[in-house]
């Protein structure tokens, strides 16, 4: 078993680390304070070509392996979690979903735009259907001439909500034979553009963390979506959503890993410089124990995240079994690790950790969301237990 990064992975890590430290770090705190999306930073990032990593070459993409994708997310989140989630949604939930499930016409129309840097988004959740995605109330009805679907409803917690031009969005087809059933009957995936009639951006969320990430509601009022923008077919949306969650949970796990790493490095640097009683506080046993536990937990989480990425590479892209359990384990462990490490980082910095003079408090606020979105930690345990039980 080889744990060494390939030369390409090491190169990608260094390239993204340089970008994060040189471009994201100088503006991260102010953007967090102002709740300003990193659009200028996104434009600079697109010069690296990594925004197209989940898009095939024939559509303008620059595909890389799944462990490298996790490394990119980790390195972005190590400095700026808000930017990392913008990236995750663009490459994973939007571009990858169209790459995997789109037909030739959809890929030809939308993937080159996403590859060029037009921001992508994904919209599944609603006010009453977060964890229970099948309970969505947003509806889609075929127009009388059969040329469009008419969408009505409101979607919630949409990352890149106002910044995106292209959305993968889910609604229930009211004409589908299974519509109205208790389960996911009629759930359909659509590619929606911001300029479609009846589409508008709603409320911007005022969040605890990832405040530079653009999170909004979407309002669909007789929104006209061409029938050719249906992914796979009417009523085929739920497996698309579940497959996307398998992949995006690994992205959130990598984000949590990066947050933990950034918080740890902040604490370590401070502890080595701050002196009390004639020595650096890193040499006091209580603080030293914190730092040792942080490093150990991060190392363990990194192995689980990379294993999940490896499982995705080996199984999902090769047409094998889903990597559901590995993805949920990665998110569960990495999310809890991020929160634990970030809280200890604030403690190591003491009073300074409670101020915005250091990034520890931002890492602490940003860490919490990794235990919530793409399925809460409670949901991850349910998923893992189901996977375990199905094998016995």
Short mmCIF file of C-alpha atoms in Angstrom, two decimals:
data_model
loop_
_atom_site.label_atom_id
_atom_site.label_comp_id
_atom_site.label_asym_id
_atom_site.label_seq_id
_atom_site.Cartn_x
_atom_site.Cartn_y
_atom_site.Cartn_z
CA UNK A 1 0.00 0.00 0.00
CA UNK A 2 1.57 3.25 -1.21
CA UNK A 3 0.69 6.37 0.78
CA UNK A 4 2.96 8.69 -1.20
CA UNK A 5 1.45 11.37 -3.40
CA UNK A 6 2.22 11.15 -7.07
CA UNK A 7 4.36 13.88 -8.61
CA UNK A 8 1.25 15.32 -10.26
CA UNK A 9 -0.68 15.37 -6.98
CA UNK A 10 2.21 17.09 -5.20
CA UNK A 11 2.40 19.67 -8.00
CA UNK A 12 -1.35 20.33 -7.80
CA UNK A 13 -1.17 20.71 -4.01
CA UNK A 14 1.63 23.26 -4.25
CA UNK A 15 -0.08 25.18 -7.05
CA UNK A 16 -3.33 25.48 -5.11
CA UNK A 17 -1.52 26.28 -1.86
CA UNK A 18 0.33 29.11 -3.57
CA UNK A 19 -2.93 30.46 -4.99
CA UNK A 20 -4.70 30.22 -1.63
CA UNK A 21 -1.94 31.99 0.27
CA UNK A 22 -1.27 34.65 -2.35
CA UNK A 23 -4.80 35.40 -3.60
CA UNK A 24 -7.33 34.18 -1.03
CA UNK A 25 -5.56 34.89 2.27
CA UNK A 26 -5.26 38.69 1.82
CA UNK A 27 -9.02 39.12 1.28
CA UNK A 28 -10.57 36.22 3.23
CA UNK A 29 -11.21 38.07 6.50
CA UNK A 30 -12.71 41.16 4.86
CA UNK A 31 -14.91 39.11 2.53
CA UNK A 32 -16.11 37.13 5.54
CA UNK A 33 -16.97 40.36 7.37
CA UNK A 34 -18.73 41.88 4.36
CA UNK A 35 -20.34 38.59 3.29
CA UNK A 36 -18.97 39.24 -0.19
CA UNK A 37 -18.69 36.38 -2.71
CA UNK A 38 -15.13 35.83 -4.00
CA UNK A 39 -15.92 36.62 -7.64
CA UNK A 40 -12.63 38.40 -8.41
CA UNK A 41 -10.74 35.56 -6.73
CA UNK A 42 -12.75 33.06 -8.77
CA UNK A 43 -11.69 34.76 -11.98
CA UNK A 44 -8.05 34.47 -10.92
CA UNK A 45 -8.53 30.84 -9.90
CA UNK A 46 -9.96 29.94 -13.31
CA UNK A 47 -6.61 30.81 -14.85
CA UNK A 48 -5.31 27.62 -13.23
CA UNK A 49 -7.83 25.54 -15.19
CA UNK A 50 -9.00 23.57 -12.16
CA UNK A 51 -12.60 24.75 -12.42
CA UNK A 52 -12.95 22.24 -15.31
CA UNK A 53 -11.48 19.21 -13.53
CA UNK A 54 -14.72 17.18 -13.68
CA UNK A 55 -15.43 17.96 -17.34
CA UNK A 56 -14.23 15.72 -20.21
CA UNK A 57 -11.58 17.12 -22.52
CA UNK A 58 -13.89 17.12 -25.53
CA UNK A 59 -16.03 19.74 -23.78
CA UNK A 60 -13.11 21.94 -22.75
CA UNK A 61 -12.33 20.19 -19.50
CA UNK A 62 -9.12 19.35 -17.72
CA UNK A 63 -9.95 16.14 -15.81
CA UNK A 64 -7.85 14.94 -12.89
CA UNK A 65 -8.08 12.00 -10.49
CA UNK A 66 -10.41 12.04 -7.50
CA UNK A 67 -7.69 12.15 -4.84
CA UNK A 68 -6.28 15.24 -6.56
CA UNK A 69 -9.76 16.77 -6.46
CA UNK A 70 -9.86 16.23 -2.69
CA UNK A 71 -6.40 17.77 -2.38
CA UNK A 72 -7.57 20.91 -4.22
CA UNK A 73 -10.55 21.31 -1.87
CA UNK A 74 -8.39 20.67 1.18
CA UNK A 75 -5.83 23.29 0.20
CA UNK A 76 -8.48 25.91 -0.58
CA UNK A 77 -10.29 25.31 2.73
CA UNK A 78 -7.01 25.46 4.64
CA UNK A 79 -7.12 29.20 3.92
CA UNK A 80 -10.72 30.02 2.92
CA UNK A 81 -13.58 27.58 3.45
CA UNK A 82 -16.02 29.88 1.67
CA UNK A 83 -14.07 29.69 -1.56
CA UNK A 84 -13.69 25.93 -1.23
CA UNK A 85 -17.45 25.34 -1.07
CA UNK A 86 -17.99 27.62 -4.08
CA UNK A 87 -15.52 25.44 -5.93
CA UNK A 88 -17.01 22.16 -4.64
CA UNK A 89 -20.51 22.99 -5.83
CA UNK A 90 -19.30 24.19 -9.23
CA UNK A 91 -17.11 21.20 -10.08
CA UNK A 92 -18.96 18.48 -8.18
CA UNK A 93 -22.67 19.08 -7.86
CA UNK A 94 -23.14 21.03 -11.08
CA UNK A 95 -20.46 20.23 -13.68
CA UNK A 96 -19.95 16.59 -12.68
CA UNK A 97 -23.69 15.93 -12.56
CA UNK A 98 -24.13 17.21 -16.12
CA UNK A 99 -20.99 15.35 -17.23
CA UNK A 100 -22.28 12.05 -15.84
CA UNK A 101 -26.02 12.28 -16.52
CA UNK A 102 -26.36 14.74 -19.38
CA UNK A 103 -26.98 13.78 -22.99
CA UNK A 104 -24.73 14.94 -25.85
CA UNK A 105 -26.78 18.07 -26.47
CA UNK A 106 -26.76 19.11 -22.82
CA UNK A 107 -23.06 18.49 -22.49
CA UNK A 108 -22.27 20.42 -25.66
CA UNK A 109 -24.38 23.38 -24.57
CA UNK A 110 -23.42 23.69 -20.90
CA UNK A 111 -20.09 22.03 -20.14
CA UNK A 112 -17.92 24.41 -22.20
CA UNK A 113 -19.49 27.33 -20.35
CA UNK A 114 -18.77 25.75 -16.98
CA UNK A 115 -15.26 24.83 -18.12
CA UNK A 116 -14.65 28.46 -19.06
CA UNK A 117 -15.56 29.57 -15.54
CA UNK A 118 -19.25 30.44 -15.63
CA UNK A 119 -20.32 29.58 -12.09
CA UNK A 120 -22.48 26.52 -11.55
CA UNK A 121 -24.92 25.77 -8.71
CA UNK A 122 -27.11 22.94 -7.44
CA UNK A 123 -30.54 23.17 -5.87
CA UNK A 124 -32.16 20.24 -4.07
CA UNK A 125 -33.20 21.49 -0.60
CA UNK A 126 -36.36 23.35 0.34
CA UNK A 127 -37.67 24.80 3.58
CA UNK A 128 -39.41 21.55 4.46
CA UNK A 129 -37.15 19.07 2.70
CA UNK A 130 -33.55 19.24 3.76
CA UNK A 131 -32.67 15.85 5.20
CA UNK A 132 -35.85 14.38 3.73
CA UNK A 133 -35.13 15.36 0.13
CA UNK A 134 -38.03 13.30 -1.22
CA UNK A 135 -40.48 15.61 0.58
CA UNK A 136 -39.86 18.54 -1.77
CA UNK A 137 -42.90 20.55 -2.85
CA UNK A 138 -41.47 22.38 -5.86
CA UNK A 139 -43.50 21.22 -8.88
CA UNK A 140 -42.95 20.84 -12.61
CA UNK A 141 -45.77 20.52 -15.14
CA UNK A 142 -45.45 19.96 -18.86
CA UNK A 143 -46.80 22.87 -20.93
CA UNK A 144 -49.75 22.30 -23.24
CA UNK A 145 -47.53 22.41 -26.33
CA UNK A 146 -45.08 19.95 -24.74
CA UNK A 147 -42.11 22.26 -25.33
CA UNK A 148 -41.47 23.36 -21.75
CA UNK A 149 -41.85 22.36 -18.14
CA UNK A 150 -43.41 25.03 -15.93
CA UNK A 151 -41.74 25.08 -12.51
CA UNK A 152 -43.24 26.59 -9.38
CA UNK A 153 -41.92 26.75 -5.83
CA UNK A 154 -39.02 28.02 -3.76
CA UNK A 155 -35.64 26.36 -3.25
CA UNK A 156 -33.49 27.04 -0.19
CA UNK A 157 -29.83 27.19 0.86
CA UNK A 158 -28.46 27.33 -2.67
CA UNK A 159 -24.69 27.77 -2.67
CA UNK A 160 -23.56 30.12 -5.46
CA UNK A 161 -27.22 31.13 -5.58
CA UNK A 162 -26.83 34.64 -6.99
CA UNK A 163 -23.42 34.15 -8.61
CA UNK A 164 -24.27 31.19 -10.82
CA UNK A 165 -25.53 31.21 -14.37
CA UNK A 166 -26.27 27.48 -14.59
CA UNK A 167 -28.18 25.40 -12.01
CA UNK A 168 -28.93 21.71 -11.61
CA UNK A 169 -32.34 21.94 -9.94
CA UNK A 170 -34.86 19.36 -8.74
CA UNK A 171 -38.66 19.48 -8.82
CA UNK A 172 -41.50 16.94 -8.88
CA UNK A 173 -43.25 16.26 -12.17
CA UNK A 174 -46.96 16.42 -11.33
CA UNK A 175 -47.85 14.43 -14.44
CA UNK A 176 -45.61 11.53 -13.50
CA UNK A 177 -47.49 8.32 -12.56
CA UNK A 178 -45.71 8.12 -9.20
CA UNK A 179 -46.27 11.77 -8.27
CA UNK A 180 -47.90 12.12 -4.87
CA UNK A 181 -46.54 8.87 -3.54
CA UNK A 182 -44.92 8.89 -0.15
CA UNK A 183 -41.44 8.40 -1.60
CA UNK A 184 -39.52 10.25 -4.30
CA UNK A 185 -42.02 9.64 -7.09
CA UNK A 186 -41.80 12.12 -9.93
CA UNK A 187 -38.56 13.77 -8.78
CA UNK A 188 -36.95 15.22 -11.89
CA UNK A 189 -33.62 16.96 -12.46
CA UNK A 190 -33.48 20.05 -14.67
CA UNK A 191 -30.74 22.28 -16.02
CA UNK A 192 -31.94 25.82 -15.35
CA UNK A 193 -30.37 29.07 -16.49
CA UNK A 194 -30.56 32.31 -14.53
CA UNK A 195 -32.12 34.10 -17.50
CA UNK A 196 -35.12 31.78 -17.86
CA UNK A 197 -38.53 33.43 -17.62
CA UNK A 198 -40.00 33.06 -14.13
CA UNK A 199 -36.64 32.48 -12.40
CA UNK A 200 -35.40 34.88 -9.72
CA UNK A 201 -32.97 34.93 -6.82
CA UNK A 202 -34.60 35.34 -3.43
CA UNK A 203 -33.37 35.94 0.10
CA UNK A 204 -29.66 35.93 0.87
CA UNK A 205 -28.90 33.95 4.03
CA UNK A 206 -27.08 35.62 6.93
CA UNK A 207 -24.93 32.75 8.18
CA UNK A 208 -22.76 31.88 11.18
CA UNK A 209 -19.87 30.71 9.01
CA UNK A 210 -18.71 30.45 5.38
CA UNK A 211 -20.03 34.00 5.18
CA UNK A 212 -18.21 34.79 1.94
CA UNK A 213 -20.04 31.91 0.29
CA UNK A 214 -23.09 33.07 -1.66
CA UNK A 215 -26.13 31.27 -0.17
CA UNK A 216 -29.59 32.27 -1.38
CA UNK A 217 -33.08 31.02 -2.02
CA UNK A 218 -34.42 30.67 -5.57
CA UNK A 219 -37.96 31.60 -6.56
CA UNK A 220 -39.66 29.76 -9.42
CA UNK A 221 -42.87 31.41 -10.57
CA UNK A 222 -44.14 29.77 -13.76
CA UNK A 223 -40.49 29.29 -14.71
CA UNK A 224 -40.23 27.95 -18.26
CA UNK A 225 -37.59 25.24 -18.71
CA UNK A 226 -37.17 23.57 -22.14
CA UNK A 227 -37.96 19.86 -22.16
CA UNK A 228 -34.48 19.19 -23.56
CA UNK A 229 -33.09 20.42 -20.24
CA UNK A 230 -34.40 17.41 -18.32
CA UNK A 231 -31.53 15.19 -17.12
CA UNK A 232 -32.05 11.49 -18.00
CA UNK A 233 -35.84 11.75 -18.10
CA UNK A 234 -38.93 12.67 -16.10
CA UNK A 235 -39.00 10.97 -12.72
CA UNK A 236 -35.31 10.01 -12.93
CA UNK A 237 -34.06 12.75 -10.62
CA UNK A 238 -33.81 11.02 -7.28
CA UNK A 239 -30.95 8.61 -8.14
CA UNK A 240 -29.14 11.56 -9.73
CA UNK A 241 -29.45 13.45 -6.45
CA UNK A 242 -28.30 10.49 -4.36
CA UNK A 243 -25.28 9.83 -6.58
CA UNK A 244 -24.39 13.50 -6.39
CA UNK A 245 -24.54 13.33 -2.60
CA UNK A 246 -22.12 10.40 -2.56
CA UNK A 247 -19.63 12.54 -4.43
CA UNK A 248 -20.28 15.85 -2.71
CA UNK A 249 -19.93 14.34 0.77
CA UNK A 250 -16.34 13.55 -0.08
CA UNK A 251 -15.89 17.18 -1.12
CA UNK A 252 -17.30 18.40 2.18
CA UNK A 253 -15.06 15.94 4.02
CA UNK A 254 -12.06 17.39 2.18
CA UNK A 255 -13.28 20.88 3.08
CA UNK A 256 -13.50 19.87 6.75
CA UNK A 257 -10.00 18.41 6.52
CA UNK A 258 -8.67 21.70 5.16
CA UNK A 259 -10.42 23.71 7.88
CA UNK A 260 -8.91 21.45 10.53
CA UNK A 261 -5.45 21.80 8.98
CA UNK A 262 -5.72 25.58 8.83
CA UNK A 263 -6.92 25.81 12.43
CA UNK A 264 -4.14 23.50 13.61
CA UNK A 265 -1.44 25.48 11.82
CA UNK A 266 -2.79 28.71 13.31
CA UNK A 267 -2.66 27.19 16.79
CA UNK A 268 0.78 25.66 16.29
CA UNK A 269 2.30 28.89 14.99
CA UNK A 270 0.85 30.88 17.87
CA UNK A 271 1.87 28.31 20.49
CA UNK A 272 5.47 28.29 19.27
CA UNK A 273 5.73 32.08 19.46
CA UNK A 274 3.76 32.82 22.62
CA UNK A 275 5.84 32.51 25.77
CA UNK A 276 4.80 32.12 29.41
CA UNK A 277 6.95 31.32 32.41
CA UNK A 278 10.08 31.48 30.30
CA UNK A 279 9.15 29.12 27.47
CA UNK A 280 6.80 28.83 24.51
CA UNK A 281 3.36 27.57 25.43
CA UNK A 282 3.81 24.70 22.95
CA UNK A 283 6.26 23.24 25.47
CA UNK A 284 3.71 23.27 28.27
CA UNK A 285 2.20 19.83 28.60
CA UNK A 286 -1.45 20.86 28.38
CA UNK A 287 -0.98 22.80 25.14
CA UNK A 288 1.43 20.21 23.78
CA UNK A 289 -1.20 17.53 24.32
CA UNK A 290 -3.75 19.59 22.39
CA UNK A 291 -1.35 19.98 19.48
CA UNK A 292 -0.48 16.28 19.49
CA UNK A 293 -4.14 15.27 19.47
CA UNK A 294 -4.92 17.78 16.70
CA UNK A 295 -2.16 16.40 14.47
CA UNK A 296 -3.23 12.81 15.12
CA UNK A 297 -6.92 13.39 14.43
CA UNK A 298 -6.15 15.30 11.23
CA UNK A 299 -3.87 12.52 10.01
CA UNK A 300 -6.57 9.91 10.66
CA UNK A 301 -9.23 12.00 8.92
CA UNK A 302 -6.97 12.54 5.91
CA UNK A 303 -6.57 8.80 5.42
CA UNK A 304 -10.34 8.24 5.51
CA UNK A 305 -11.01 11.13 3.11
CA UNK A 306 -8.42 9.92 0.64
CA UNK A 307 -9.71 6.35 0.91
CA UNK A 308 -13.20 7.58 0.04
CA UNK A 309 -11.76 9.47 -2.93
CA UNK A 310 -9.94 6.31 -4.00
CA UNK A 311 -13.17 4.31 -3.71
CA UNK A 312 -14.94 6.84 -5.90
CA UNK A 313 -12.16 6.58 -8.48
CA UNK A 314 -12.09 2.77 -8.44
CA UNK A 315 -15.80 2.03 -8.27
CA UNK A 316 -17.97 4.90 -9.40
CA UNK A 317 -16.16 5.86 -12.60
CA UNK A 318 -15.62 2.22 -13.51
CA UNK A 319 -19.32 1.43 -13.28
CA UNK A 320 -18.92 -0.50 -10.04
CA UNK A 321 -20.85 -0.26 -6.76
CA UNK A 322 -21.59 3.09 -5.13
CA UNK A 323 -19.15 4.43 -2.57
CA UNK A 324 -21.92 5.54 -0.24
CA UNK A 325 -20.52 4.17 3.01
CA UNK A 326 -16.99 5.45 2.39
CA UNK A 327 -18.32 8.93 1.57
CA UNK A 328 -20.46 9.07 4.72
CA UNK A 329 -17.61 7.81 6.91
CA UNK A 330 -15.31 10.48 5.47
CA UNK A 331 -17.79 13.27 6.09
CA UNK A 332 -18.64 12.05 9.58
CA UNK A 333 -15.05 11.75 10.74
CA UNK A 334 -13.66 14.81 8.98
CA UNK A 335 -16.57 17.04 10.01
CA UNK A 336 -16.24 16.09 13.67
CA UNK A 337 -12.46 16.48 13.44
CA UNK A 338 -12.78 19.97 11.99
CA UNK A 339 -15.08 21.07 14.78
CA UNK A 340 -12.91 19.52 17.50
CA UNK A 341 -9.65 20.93 16.15
CA UNK A 342 -11.09 24.40 15.49
CA UNK A 343 -12.48 24.61 19.03
CA UNK A 344 -9.10 23.61 20.49
CA UNK A 345 -7.36 26.15 18.25
CA UNK A 346 -9.46 28.94 19.76
CA UNK A 347 -8.57 27.64 23.21
CA UNK A 348 -4.84 27.57 22.44
CA UNK A 349 -4.95 31.22 21.34
CA UNK A 350 -6.91 32.19 24.44
CA UNK A 351 -8.30 35.72 24.24
CA UNK A 352 -6.78 36.25 20.80
CA UNK A 353 -8.66 33.20 19.57
CA UNK A 354 -11.91 34.96 20.36
CA UNK A 355 -11.06 37.99 18.22
CA UNK A 356 -10.90 38.56 14.49
CA UNK A 357 -7.21 39.44 14.76
CA UNK A 358 -6.47 35.78 14.06
CA UNK A 359 -8.28 33.35 11.73
CA UNK A 360 -8.96 30.82 14.51
CA UNK A 361 -12.45 32.19 15.19
CA UNK A 362 -13.30 32.05 11.48
CA UNK A 363 -12.15 28.45 11.23
CA UNK A 364 -14.31 27.70 14.28
CA UNK A 365 -17.40 29.26 12.70
CA UNK A 366 -16.71 27.68 9.31
CA UNK A 367 -16.20 24.21 10.77
CA UNK A 368 -19.75 23.85 12.07
CA UNK A 369 -21.40 23.71 8.65
CA UNK A 370 -19.38 20.61 7.73
CA UNK A 371 -21.44 18.73 10.33
CA UNK A 372 -24.69 19.91 8.74
CA UNK A 373 -24.81 20.27 4.96
CA UNK A 374 -24.83 17.38 2.47
CA UNK A 375 -26.54 15.41 5.22
CA UNK A 376 -26.11 15.98 8.95
CA UNK A 377 -23.83 13.81 11.06
CA UNK A 378 -26.93 11.99 12.30
CA UNK A 379 -27.84 11.14 8.70
CA UNK A 380 -24.31 9.91 8.00
CA UNK A 381 -24.61 7.45 10.87
CA UNK A 382 -27.93 6.21 9.47
CA UNK A 383 -26.35 5.73 6.03
CA UNK A 384 -23.33 3.93 7.48
CA UNK A 385 -25.50 1.65 9.61
CA UNK A 386 -27.64 0.74 6.61
CA UNK A 387 -24.53 -0.12 4.63
CA UNK A 388 -23.23 -2.26 7.45
CA UNK A 389 -26.57 -4.00 7.96
CA UNK A 390 -26.99 -4.76 4.26
CA UNK A 391 -23.74 -6.72 4.30
CA UNK A 392 -24.90 -9.05 7.11
#
